[in-house]
Amino acid sequence: MVVIKGIEYYLPEQTELNNSGDKLTDKIGINQRHIAKKDEFASDLGIAAANILFEKNNISRTDVDYLIYCTQSPEYYLPSTACILQDKLGLSTSIGALDVNLGCSGYVYGLSLAKALIQTGQAKNVLFITADTYSKFINNQDRSVKPLFGDGATATLLSESSSIYGLQSFVFGTDGTGMNNLIVPAGGLRNPISEFNLQEEIDSFGNVRSNSNLYMNGPEIFNFSLREVPKSINELMEKEGFSIEDYDFFVFHQANQFMLEYLRKKLKIESDKFSIQVNDCGNTVSSSIPIALKRELLNGKIKKGDRVMMVGFGVGYSWAATSIVWHE
């Protein structure tokens, strides 16, 4: 089986508070977000998370033989940031290293890639890093996204094991027709940064943004999530031969409290079996599931032998679900 040997996370020191007592703040359940400094980038956060993983879990860098880096905030078009991370983390030059451009579903996708690499004998120990700095895409006057997103990074080590526990089945989904509902329209080769794309406009709700900023159609993202997440969960349960009651704990992408509670009630999941970890860090995109997973492990909510379901969903549209039987 393939097991998670360790998970750690890093949040930038700089923080921003949402308006306490504000109606929106109460609804989304996010009071504080961690924001990268001007000269602090996603790879810097990823390096910090990986170093914590090595130090706290007594993991040798020489044991890593593959590196997967998931981000939508790369510093360069090329080279792959994973190559830069290999050097800065002091990893062997004999490893494989690649970038994955995925957001809210990225952690589950990365787990599936790591499992495949290990089970096919291509790797024994995969270091999987997630890191995003969405704050650098957000206009400070855009209240539709600014209170939601925080920056952060995680590092997970996956290894082969003779244990009967570990990662189980996966299901995936993709629907590119939703691409324009969560997008940074300008900045790539199709629509480069220009004077035109830097011009700010005010929408009907008073939010200010340019084409170089993050845009999210909140209602459409919400509808997509309510449509596809339950379907993917039912598909996973059918694949594994279980019902919702057979899972001991649930860690979904931490979009916001309102969406999570809506999904929890729709799926009839007990509140004490369901993770909500957004209050002090917000939506950290690809890092949201592993941050929540680590915190629930520390809280004692997840124990050895527990069957934990993880579901990622969002930008793309892209979604994925998996389960893991915890081995420690």
Short mmCIF file of C-alpha atoms in Angstrom, two decimals:
data_model
loop_
_atom_site.label_atom_id
_atom_site.label_comp_id
_atom_site.label_asym_id
_atom_site.label_seq_id
_atom_site.Cartn_x
_atom_site.Cartn_y
_atom_site.Cartn_z
CA MET A 1 0.00 0.00 0.00
CA VAL A 2 0.94 3.67 -0.25
CA VAL A 3 0.83 5.60 3.02
CA ILE A 4 1.29 9.19 4.12
CA LYS A 5 4.44 9.26 6.24
CA GLY A 6 4.06 12.87 7.27
CA ILE A 7 2.25 16.16 6.57
CA GLU A 8 3.33 19.65 7.58
CA TYR A 9 2.25 23.12 6.55
CA TYR A 10 3.51 26.68 6.54
CA LEU A 11 1.51 29.90 6.63
CA PRO A 12 3.12 33.31 6.01
CA GLU A 13 3.70 35.44 9.11
CA GLN A 14 1.84 38.45 7.70
CA THR A 15 -1.92 38.33 8.32
CA GLU A 16 -5.01 40.28 7.34
CA LEU A 17 -8.26 40.36 9.32
CA ASN A 18 -11.72 40.33 7.80
CA ASN A 19 -14.25 42.74 9.25
CA SER A 20 -15.32 41.30 12.60
CA GLY A 21 -19.10 41.11 12.94
CA ASP A 22 -19.53 41.76 9.23
CA LYS A 23 -22.39 39.80 7.64
CA LEU A 24 -20.12 38.31 4.96
CA THR A 25 -17.43 37.37 7.50
CA ASP A 26 -20.00 35.54 9.63
CA LYS A 27 -21.34 33.72 6.57
CA ILE A 28 -18.00 32.49 5.20
CA GLY A 29 -16.55 31.80 8.66
CA ILE A 30 -13.17 33.35 7.81
CA ASN A 31 -11.81 35.89 10.29
CA GLN A 32 -8.14 35.91 9.33
CA ARG A 33 -5.98 35.10 6.32
CA HIS A 34 -2.21 34.74 5.96
CA ILE A 35 -0.78 36.85 3.14
CA ALA A 36 2.64 36.47 1.51
CA LYS A 37 4.85 39.56 1.58
CA LYS A 38 5.67 41.40 -1.62
CA ASP A 39 9.00 39.57 -1.97
CA GLU A 40 7.65 36.20 -0.71
CA PHE A 41 6.46 33.71 -3.33
CA ALA A 42 4.76 30.32 -3.48
CA SER A 43 8.02 28.38 -3.79
CA ASP A 44 9.36 30.13 -0.68
CA LEU A 45 6.34 28.90 1.26
CA GLY A 46 6.77 25.41 -0.21
CA ILE A 47 10.43 25.30 0.84
CA ALA A 48 9.47 26.32 4.38
CA ALA A 49 6.80 23.59 4.57
CA ALA A 50 9.20 20.93 3.24
CA ASN A 51 11.93 21.89 5.70
CA ILE A 52 9.43 21.58 8.57
CA LEU A 53 8.46 18.13 7.22
CA PHE A 54 12.10 16.96 7.15
CA GLU A 55 12.93 18.33 10.60
CA LYS A 56 9.79 17.31 12.53
CA ASN A 57 9.46 13.84 11.05
CA ASN A 58 13.13 12.83 10.97
CA ILE A 59 12.97 12.33 7.19
CA SER A 60 16.21 12.20 5.23
CA ARG A 61 16.35 14.28 2.06
CA THR A 62 18.33 11.48 0.42
CA ASP A 63 15.30 9.18 0.69
CA VAL A 64 13.20 11.36 -1.65
CA ASP A 65 13.26 10.01 -5.21
CA TYR A 66 10.42 12.02 -6.75
CA LEU A 67 9.07 15.54 -6.25
CA ILE A 68 5.61 16.76 -7.27
CA TYR A 69 4.87 20.46 -6.93
CA CYS A 70 1.29 21.72 -7.22
CA THR A 71 0.74 25.44 -7.72
CA GLN A 72 -1.17 28.00 -9.75
CA SER A 73 1.21 30.76 -8.66
CA PRO A 74 4.46 29.88 -10.45
CA GLU A 75 7.24 32.48 -10.49
CA TYR A 76 8.30 31.62 -14.03
CA TYR A 77 6.81 30.30 -17.26
CA LEU A 78 9.92 28.13 -17.36
CA PRO A 79 11.77 26.33 -15.89
CA SER A 80 9.46 24.12 -13.84
CA THR A 81 9.47 25.29 -10.25
CA ALA A 82 9.94 21.66 -9.14
CA CYS A 83 13.45 21.81 -10.62
CA ILE A 84 14.21 24.93 -8.58
CA LEU A 85 12.84 23.27 -5.45
CA GLN A 86 15.07 20.21 -6.01
CA ASP A 87 18.11 22.48 -5.82
CA LYS A 88 16.97 24.72 -2.97
CA LEU A 89 15.90 21.75 -0.83
CA GLY A 90 19.18 19.93 -1.41
CA LEU A 91 17.55 16.87 -2.96
CA SER A 92 19.35 14.32 -5.12
CA THR A 93 19.85 15.08 -8.81
CA SER A 94 18.66 11.52 -9.51
CA ILE A 95 15.05 12.31 -8.66
CA GLY A 96 12.09 13.01 -10.95
CA ALA A 97 10.49 16.43 -10.50
CA LEU A 98 7.46 18.04 -12.11
CA ASP A 99 4.88 20.80 -11.68
CA VAL A 100 1.12 20.28 -11.58
CA ASN A 101 -1.09 23.28 -12.42
CA LEU A 102 -4.24 22.58 -10.42
CA GLY A 103 -6.06 24.48 -7.71
CA CYS A 104 -8.66 23.24 -5.25
CA SER A 105 -8.59 19.63 -6.53
CA GLY A 106 -4.80 19.56 -6.69
CA TYR A 107 -4.10 17.70 -3.46
CA VAL A 108 -6.23 14.68 -4.36
CA TYR A 109 -4.80 14.62 -7.89
CA GLY A 110 -1.27 14.78 -6.47
CA LEU A 111 -1.97 11.89 -4.13
CA SER A 112 -3.14 9.82 -7.10
CA LEU A 113 0.02 10.59 -9.07
CA ALA A 114 2.23 9.71 -6.10
CA LYS A 115 0.37 6.46 -5.54
CA ALA A 116 0.73 5.51 -9.21
CA LEU A 117 4.47 6.27 -9.21
CA ILE A 118 5.04 4.16 -6.12
CA GLN A 119 2.82 1.23 -7.07
CA THR A 120 4.45 0.95 -10.50
CA GLY A 121 7.92 0.87 -8.96
CA GLN A 122 9.02 4.22 -10.38
CA ALA A 123 9.52 5.75 -6.94
CA LYS A 124 9.64 4.74 -3.30
CA ASN A 125 9.30 8.08 -1.52
CA VAL A 126 7.43 10.96 -3.16
CA LEU A 127 7.65 14.46 -1.74
CA PHE A 128 4.43 16.27 -2.65
CA ILE A 129 4.41 20.05 -2.12
CA THR A 130 1.41 22.34 -2.57
CA ALA A 131 1.77 26.14 -2.49
CA ASP A 132 -0.29 29.07 -3.67
CA THR A 133 -0.23 32.85 -3.31
CA TYR A 134 -3.61 33.83 -4.77
CA SER A 135 -3.34 37.12 -2.86
CA LYS A 136 -0.97 38.36 -5.57
CA PHE A 137 -3.79 38.03 -8.12
CA ILE A 138 -6.45 39.75 -6.01
CA ASN A 139 -7.44 43.41 -6.24
CA ASN A 140 -7.66 44.88 -2.73
CA GLN A 141 -10.97 46.49 -3.65
CA ASP A 142 -12.62 43.24 -4.76
CA ARG A 143 -14.79 42.05 -1.88
CA SER A 144 -16.01 39.05 -3.89
CA VAL A 145 -12.67 37.25 -3.44
CA LYS A 146 -10.43 39.18 -1.03
CA PRO A 147 -12.09 37.93 2.21
CA LEU A 148 -11.95 34.30 1.01
CA PHE A 149 -8.42 33.47 -0.08
CA GLY A 150 -5.27 33.10 2.01
CA ASP A 151 -1.75 32.01 1.10
CA GLY A 152 -0.07 28.86 2.35
CA ALA A 153 1.89 25.72 1.56
CA THR A 154 2.09 22.09 2.62
CA ALA A 155 4.52 19.21 2.27
CA THR A 156 3.50 15.55 2.31
CA LEU A 157 5.72 12.48 2.09
CA LEU A 158 4.19 9.36 0.55
CA SER A 159 5.92 6.00 0.74
CA GLU A 160 5.46 2.35 -0.03
CA SER A 161 4.43 0.20 2.91
CA SER A 162 3.54 -3.37 3.73
CA SER A 163 0.66 -2.03 5.83
CA ILE A 164 -2.91 -3.01 4.99
CA TYR A 165 -3.75 0.66 5.49
CA GLY A 166 -3.14 3.56 3.09
CA LEU A 167 -4.61 5.25 0.04
CA GLN A 168 -7.65 3.55 -1.44
CA SER A 169 -9.71 4.37 -4.58
CA PHE A 170 -9.88 7.57 -6.64
CA VAL A 171 -12.53 9.21 -8.83
CA PHE A 172 -11.97 12.28 -11.02
CA GLY A 173 -13.94 14.88 -12.94
CA THR A 174 -13.21 17.70 -15.37
CA ASP A 175 -15.49 20.22 -17.10
CA GLY A 176 -13.63 22.97 -18.93
CA THR A 177 -16.85 24.76 -19.86
CA GLY A 178 -16.58 26.38 -16.42
CA MET A 179 -13.13 27.88 -17.03
CA ASN A 180 -14.32 31.49 -17.09
CA ASN A 181 -16.03 31.27 -13.69
CA LEU A 182 -12.75 31.23 -11.77
CA ILE A 183 -9.94 32.76 -13.77
CA VAL A 184 -7.14 35.32 -14.05
CA PRO A 185 -7.97 36.41 -17.62
CA ALA A 186 -4.64 38.13 -18.47
CA GLY A 187 -1.01 37.24 -17.93
CA GLY A 188 -0.52 34.16 -20.10
CA LEU A 189 0.54 34.05 -23.75
CA ARG A 190 -3.04 34.17 -25.12
CA ASN A 191 -3.77 37.43 -23.31
CA PRO A 192 -0.52 39.03 -22.10
CA ILE A 193 -0.30 41.82 -19.53
CA SER A 194 -0.84 45.13 -21.30
CA GLU A 195 -1.95 48.65 -20.48
CA PHE A 196 -5.47 47.60 -21.44
CA ASN A 197 -5.44 44.57 -19.14
CA LEU A 198 -4.30 46.71 -16.21
CA GLN A 199 -7.27 49.08 -16.47
CA GLU A 200 -9.58 48.65 -13.47
CA GLU A 201 -13.34 48.43 -13.75
CA ILE A 202 -16.12 48.44 -11.17
CA ASP A 203 -18.79 45.74 -11.35
CA SER A 204 -22.46 46.11 -10.41
CA PHE A 205 -21.66 45.18 -6.78
CA GLY A 206 -18.93 47.81 -6.41
CA ASN A 207 -16.01 45.39 -6.70
CA VAL A 208 -12.92 46.70 -8.49
CA ARG A 209 -10.68 44.52 -10.66
CA SER A 210 -8.73 44.41 -13.91
CA ASN A 211 -8.15 41.50 -16.30
CA SER A 212 -4.88 40.81 -14.50
CA ASN A 213 -6.80 40.12 -11.26
CA LEU A 214 -8.59 37.00 -10.06
CA TYR A 215 -12.26 36.83 -11.05
CA MET A 216 -14.75 34.43 -9.49
CA ASN A 217 -18.40 33.94 -10.35
CA GLY A 218 -19.44 32.90 -6.85
CA PRO A 219 -22.98 31.67 -7.61
CA GLU A 220 -21.79 29.50 -10.51
CA ILE A 221 -18.96 28.00 -8.44
CA PHE A 222 -21.47 27.25 -5.69
CA ASN A 223 -23.88 25.59 -8.12
CA PHE A 224 -21.08 23.55 -9.67
CA SER A 225 -19.96 22.32 -6.25
CA LEU A 226 -23.48 21.30 -5.21
CA ARG A 227 -23.94 19.49 -8.51
CA GLU A 228 -20.66 17.59 -8.82
CA VAL A 229 -19.39 16.97 -5.28
CA PRO A 230 -22.29 14.69 -4.18
CA LYS A 231 -22.06 12.82 -7.50
CA SER A 232 -18.34 12.20 -7.07
CA ILE A 233 -18.85 11.03 -3.49
CA ASN A 234 -21.55 8.59 -4.58
CA GLU A 235 -19.23 7.33 -7.32
CA LEU A 236 -16.42 6.78 -4.80
CA MET A 237 -18.71 4.97 -2.37
CA GLU A 238 -19.99 2.72 -5.16
CA LYS A 239 -16.42 1.98 -6.20
CA GLU A 240 -15.40 1.10 -2.65
CA GLY A 241 -18.62 -0.65 -1.68
CA PHE A 242 -19.37 1.59 1.30
CA SER A 243 -22.10 3.94 2.48
CA ILE A 244 -21.61 7.41 3.96
CA GLU A 245 -21.80 5.93 7.47
CA ASP A 246 -18.78 3.70 6.80
CA TYR A 247 -16.40 6.66 6.65
CA ASP A 248 -15.04 7.89 9.96
CA PHE A 249 -14.07 11.40 8.90
CA PHE A 250 -14.43 13.79 5.96
CA VAL A 251 -11.96 16.43 4.77
CA PHE A 252 -13.29 18.47 1.86
CA HIS A 253 -11.61 21.39 0.10
CA GLN A 254 -11.92 24.24 2.57
CA ALA A 255 -13.71 26.77 0.35
CA ASN A 256 -15.64 28.57 3.08
CA GLN A 257 -17.85 27.65 6.02
CA PHE A 258 -21.15 28.36 4.24
CA MET A 259 -20.41 26.03 1.33
CA LEU A 260 -18.99 23.32 3.57
CA GLU A 261 -21.99 23.34 5.90
CA TYR A 262 -24.37 23.25 2.94
CA LEU A 263 -22.59 20.21 1.50
CA ARG A 264 -22.40 18.51 4.91
CA LYS A 265 -26.14 18.83 5.47
CA LYS A 266 -26.99 17.81 1.92
CA LEU A 267 -24.87 14.65 2.32
CA LYS A 268 -26.20 14.00 5.86
CA ILE A 269 -22.72 13.88 7.41
CA GLU A 270 -22.49 14.31 11.20
CA SER A 271 -20.80 17.56 12.22
CA ASP A 272 -18.27 15.82 14.49
CA LYS A 273 -17.03 13.77 11.52
CA PHE A 274 -16.57 16.78 9.24
CA SER A 275 -13.63 19.18 9.03
CA ILE A 276 -14.05 22.95 8.86
CA GLN A 277 -10.69 24.69 9.21
CA VAL A 278 -11.04 28.10 7.56
CA ASN A 279 -11.39 30.53 10.46
CA ASP A 280 -7.75 31.62 10.73
CA CYS A 281 -6.40 30.90 7.25
CA GLY A 282 -9.24 31.05 4.70
CA ASN A 283 -9.27 29.17 1.41
CA THR A 284 -5.65 28.15 0.73
CA VAL A 285 -6.51 26.46 -2.60
CA SER A 286 -4.40 23.30 -3.15
CA SER A 287 -3.17 23.41 0.46
CA SER A 288 -6.58 23.50 2.11
CA ILE A 289 -7.13 19.73 2.40
CA PRO A 290 -3.68 18.86 3.81
CA ILE A 291 -3.80 21.76 6.28
CA ALA A 292 -7.19 20.58 7.54
CA LEU A 293 -6.00 16.96 7.56
CA LYS A 294 -2.94 17.84 9.66
CA ARG A 295 -5.00 19.86 12.12
CA GLU A 296 -7.57 17.11 12.58
CA LEU A 297 -4.76 14.62 13.20
CA LEU A 298 -3.36 16.92 15.89
CA ASN A 299 -6.87 17.35 17.33
CA GLY A 300 -7.21 13.58 17.65
CA LYS A 301 -10.20 13.52 15.30
CA ILE A 302 -8.40 11.05 12.98
CA LYS A 303 -6.92 7.88 14.48
CA LYS A 304 -5.26 4.70 13.28
CA GLY A 305 -7.66 2.58 11.24
CA ASP A 306 -10.04 5.45 10.47
CA ARG A 307 -11.36 5.63 6.92
CA VAL A 308 -11.07 9.26 5.82
CA MET A 309 -12.68 10.68 2.68
CA MET A 310 -11.00 13.62 0.93
CA VAL A 311 -12.73 15.64 -1.80
CA GLY A 312 -11.24 18.50 -3.82
CA PHE A 313 -13.26 20.70 -6.17
CA GLY A 314 -13.03 24.08 -7.87
CA VAL A 315 -11.13 26.00 -10.53
CA GLY A 316 -11.10 24.31 -13.91
CA TYR A 317 -13.74 23.00 -13.30
CA SER A 318 -11.83 20.14 -11.73
CA TRP A 319 -12.77 17.74 -8.96
CA ALA A 320 -11.54 14.50 -7.38
CA ALA A 321 -12.30 12.26 -4.41
CA THR A 322 -10.38 9.57 -2.60
CA SER A 323 -10.21 7.79 0.74
CA ILE A 324 -7.38 6.72 2.98
CA VAL A 325 -7.32 4.29 5.88
CA TRP A 326 -5.05 5.99 8.37
CA HIS A 327 -2.06 3.84 9.28
CA GLU A 328 -0.45 5.54 12.29
#
